[in-house]
């Protein structure tokens, strides 16, 4: 099983970044050269960017509970008033991709469809702010793929198995690590960013209203993106996670296993059974 | 190690990898099993697919797949309209509960000459598994290049099919055989590392006791990109 520690050790041994190690491992495993892996990740980045652009145009979701949040938010006079430009862009892009998903648009599952807004939001907002090239964002995606893979192999990235912490939690931790690398952080800092982001989201349940990937999923993508910014900023300032990333991921797995099935994508408890949620469920005939 | 493009990916039409992308792939696989252009589809939805499918566009995704649309085709959203344009007649039936998997559908397709009756499940992350073909229990996930041979249960048919593949430089990764004692039909499934050329599929088709050969290409992200 791949671990975060292995990624750090390999990066340090080879005096390179986590993204380089992920690219190498993936290319070797799939028997392709590294150029092909980067090229495919480049097209993944383009699909993500298109999903954000299309989401910002607004749409009609299957349940009608969202669709125009990102569009209305980004043009609101007070957007970014508290979190500044990078925060505003991250929120808008995360909402946009997640809403595009809810509107049956084309997205990249990262790692899942329900959490598809977090990675593109963090990377594209950072690109606006710091003028990263697309090639640098590809490295960011490779870094995040490595973290997500560790979670998939050692815990789970499925809401039905681990709750929302497994979906949005993984996306947020992966985005925090990617952003830390892009900002010049060391492999250890990436791991701390990952661990810190995960710890913020541990225990998060998956209790969507009417079983739709709309409420609370869409807004949760925005919080997952901002969560990644907070974790990356702490890590970049040398603040360490007391619990190492691999142990946090094990804790996430255990927490998911202990979580009641009613809170894991079954819509049998929590937000999904509030009076308002039940009224919506009845109204939609779901 | 898992392919990272299965983790950061796939590109798909939302909102749900199991209920939308997986459903589209189920429809597509059913179309491939038919082996011709479907004119009519009877789709029975079970359990979670019947209960929460509508909110996830499961019905539209299934029809899109039957029309031949891939899980990342933006036409999925409007597949009912395309079905009308492309002459596909379809009905949905609520099947209640089933024993295979919560996300399961039975897809009956009718082409001009052929019919197929398949039970397929969406098993997570957009992946699927064929559970029954023409009332015969099977277990096929169609992840690698998959050749499915419908044949009569006669001595030597398996050896002959394997020999044809081997003689043409196709390396067999997995092989499964399913038989119905009642009808005397068999289904052979060969999963291979390499793609199987059309010429080889033609040879397989033209052997005795073989009624149909279906080929499903590898879905690997790198191969799709090329």
Tab-separated table of C-alpha atoms in Angstrom, chain B residues 74-217:
chain	number	residue	atom	x	y	z
B	74	UNK	CA	-22.910	15.998	-22.861
B	75	UNK	CA	-25.967	14.704	-24.740
B	76	UNK	CA	-26.848	12.470	-21.745
B	77	UNK	CA	-28.922	15.244	-20.207
B	78	UNK	CA	-31.228	15.335	-23.246
B	79	UNK	CA	-31.085	11.651	-24.129
B	80	UNK	CA	-34.891	11.219	-24.210
B	81	UNK	CA	-35.052	13.787	-27.004
B	82	UNK	CA	-32.235	12.029	-28.877
B	83	UNK	CA	-33.998	8.685	-28.423
B	84	UNK	CA	-37.007	10.060	-30.261
B	85	UNK	CA	-34.823	11.451	-33.047
B	86	UNK	CA	-32.843	8.236	-33.357
B	87	UNK	CA	-35.892	5.978	-33.314
B	88	UNK	CA	-35.435	4.258	-29.976
B	89	UNK	CA	-38.630	3.352	-28.193
B	90	UNK	CA	-38.178	2.772	-24.454
B	91	UNK	CA	-40.140	2.031	-21.315
B	92	UNK	CA	-39.166	1.920	-17.646
B	93	UNK	CA	-40.504	-0.636	-15.199
B	94	UNK	CA	-40.179	-0.517	-11.398
B	95	UNK	CA	-38.739	-3.894	-10.470
B	96	UNK	CA	-38.823	-3.512	-6.688
B	97	UNK	CA	-35.956	-5.330	-5.061
B	98	UNK	CA	-33.272	-7.718	-6.356
B	99	UNK	CA	-30.590	-9.982	-4.898
B	100	UNK	CA	-27.578	-8.798	-6.868
B	101	UNK	CA	-26.721	-5.213	-5.928
B	102	UNK	CA	-28.656	-2.081	-4.882
B	103	UNK	CA	-27.831	-0.327	-8.174
B	104	UNK	CA	-29.159	-2.807	-10.677
B	105	UNK	CA	-31.207	-2.733	-13.866
B	106	UNK	CA	-32.499	-5.380	-16.233
B	107	UNK	CA	-32.149	-4.182	-19.804
B	108	UNK	CA	-34.007	-5.927	-22.594
B	109	UNK	CA	-33.066	-4.662	-26.040
B	110	UNK	CA	-34.684	-5.459	-29.349
B	111	UNK	CA	-32.854	-4.857	-32.621
B	112	UNK	CA	-34.094	-5.653	-36.092
B	113	UNK	CA	-33.155	-9.333	-35.751
B	114	UNK	CA	-31.554	-9.725	-32.333
B	115	UNK	CA	-32.686	-9.420	-28.767
B	116	UNK	CA	-30.713	-9.379	-25.545
B	117	UNK	CA	-31.805	-9.619	-21.934
B	118	UNK	CA	-29.132	-8.506	-19.487
B	119	UNK	CA	-29.030	-7.752	-15.774
B	120	UNK	CA	-26.259	-5.269	-15.055
B	121	UNK	CA	-25.198	-3.504	-11.848
B	122	UNK	CA	-23.379	-0.238	-11.255
B	123	UNK	CA	-20.885	-1.295	-8.602
B	124	UNK	CA	-19.291	2.087	-7.767
B	125	UNK	CA	-17.035	4.744	-9.250
B	126	UNK	CA	-18.623	4.292	-12.681
B	127	UNK	CA	-17.682	0.609	-12.847
B	128	UNK	CA	-20.263	-2.010	-13.778
B	129	UNK	CA	-20.746	-5.756	-13.611
B	130	UNK	CA	-22.898	-7.890	-15.896
B	131	UNK	CA	-24.835	-10.290	-13.644
B	132	UNK	CA	-27.023	-12.169	-16.140
B	133	UNK	CA	-27.192	-12.550	-19.886
B	134	UNK	CA	-30.313	-14.186	-21.350
B	135	UNK	CA	-31.233	-15.629	-17.925
B	136	UNK	CA	-27.775	-17.145	-17.489
B	137	UNK	CA	-25.921	-15.946	-14.362
B	138	UNK	CA	-22.527	-14.497	-15.314
B	139	UNK	CA	-19.986	-12.158	-13.716
B	140	UNK	CA	-18.299	-9.861	-16.193
B	141	UNK	CA	-16.873	-6.423	-15.379
B	142	UNK	CA	-15.532	-5.635	-18.856
B	143	UNK	CA	-12.563	-3.633	-17.562
B	144	UNK	CA	-9.944	-5.194	-19.830
B	145	UNK	CA	-10.508	-5.906	-23.529
B	146	UNK	CA	-13.357	-8.394	-23.323
B	147	UNK	CA	-14.494	-10.889	-25.943
B	148	UNK	CA	-17.823	-12.579	-25.217
B	149	UNK	CA	-18.686	-15.637	-27.310
B	150	UNK	CA	-22.229	-17.036	-27.366
B	151	UNK	CA	-22.054	-20.668	-28.340
B	152	UNK	CA	-23.615	-24.105	-27.998
B	153	UNK	CA	-22.231	-26.360	-25.258
B	154	UNK	CA	-20.146	-28.664	-27.485
B	155	UNK	CA	-16.865	-30.385	-26.777
B	156	UNK	CA	-13.835	-28.444	-27.959
B	157	UNK	CA	-15.433	-25.005	-28.366
B	158	UNK	CA	-13.379	-23.473	-25.548
B	159	UNK	CA	-10.098	-24.971	-26.731
B	160	UNK	CA	-10.784	-23.803	-30.274
B	161	UNK	CA	-11.587	-20.221	-29.258
B	162	UNK	CA	-8.504	-20.054	-27.017
B	163	UNK	CA	-6.358	-21.438	-29.836
B	164	UNK	CA	-7.663	-18.861	-32.307
B	165	UNK	CA	-6.762	-16.038	-29.897
B	166	UNK	CA	-3.335	-17.495	-29.066
B	167	UNK	CA	-2.487	-18.202	-32.714
B	168	UNK	CA	-3.164	-14.538	-33.420
B	169	UNK	CA	-0.820	-13.294	-30.700
B	170	UNK	CA	-3.567	-12.264	-28.261
B	171	UNK	CA	-2.578	-13.039	-24.671
B	172	UNK	CA	-5.474	-14.221	-22.493
B	173	UNK	CA	-5.467	-12.616	-19.035
B	174	UNK	CA	-8.670	-14.211	-17.684
B	175	UNK	CA	-11.130	-16.734	-19.023
B	176	UNK	CA	-14.607	-17.620	-17.739
B	177	UNK	CA	-17.174	-20.118	-18.937
B	178	UNK	CA	-20.886	-20.013	-18.133
B	179	UNK	CA	-23.283	-22.791	-19.122
B	180	UNK	CA	-27.012	-23.343	-19.062
B	181	UNK	CA	-27.850	-27.026	-18.761
B	182	UNK	CA	-31.439	-26.277	-19.661
B	183	UNK	CA	-30.796	-24.634	-23.024
B	184	UNK	CA	-27.383	-26.093	-23.816
B	185	UNK	CA	-26.008	-22.591	-24.368
B	186	UNK	CA	-22.644	-21.356	-23.179
B	187	UNK	CA	-21.085	-17.976	-22.809
B	188	UNK	CA	-17.296	-17.799	-22.988
B	189	UNK	CA	-15.582	-14.664	-21.758
B	190	UNK	CA	-11.978	-13.908	-22.635
B	191	UNK	CA	-10.308	-10.890	-21.075
B	192	UNK	CA	-7.121	-9.954	-22.862
B	193	UNK	CA	-4.271	-7.499	-22.414
B	194	UNK	CA	-4.226	-6.606	-26.099
B	195	UNK	CA	-7.047	-5.433	-28.305
B	196	UNK	CA	-8.547	-8.180	-30.476
B	197	UNK	CA	-8.415	-7.276	-34.192
B	198	UNK	CA	-11.627	-7.448	-36.257
B	199	UNK	CA	-10.099	-10.165	-38.435
B	200	UNK	CA	-9.701	-12.401	-35.374
B	201	UNK	CA	-13.257	-11.636	-34.220
B	202	UNK	CA	-14.457	-12.683	-37.688
B	203	UNK	CA	-12.648	-16.016	-37.393
B	204	UNK	CA	-14.255	-16.552	-33.969
B	205	UNK	CA	-17.691	-15.701	-35.426
B	206	UNK	CA	-17.324	-18.174	-38.255
B	207	UNK	CA	-16.675	-21.232	-36.110
B	208	UNK	CA	-19.294	-23.969	-35.653
B	209	UNK	CA	-21.865	-23.637	-32.853
B	210	UNK	CA	-21.050	-19.940	-32.360
B	211	UNK	CA	-24.116	-17.723	-32.569
B	212	UNK	CA	-22.616	-14.346	-31.653
B	213	UNK	CA	-19.291	-12.723	-30.750
B	214	UNK	CA	-19.296	-9.446	-28.813
B	215	UNK	CA	-16.187	-7.382	-28.244
B	216	UNK	CA	-15.845	-4.625	-25.638
B	217	UNK	CA	-12.715	-2.509	-25.847
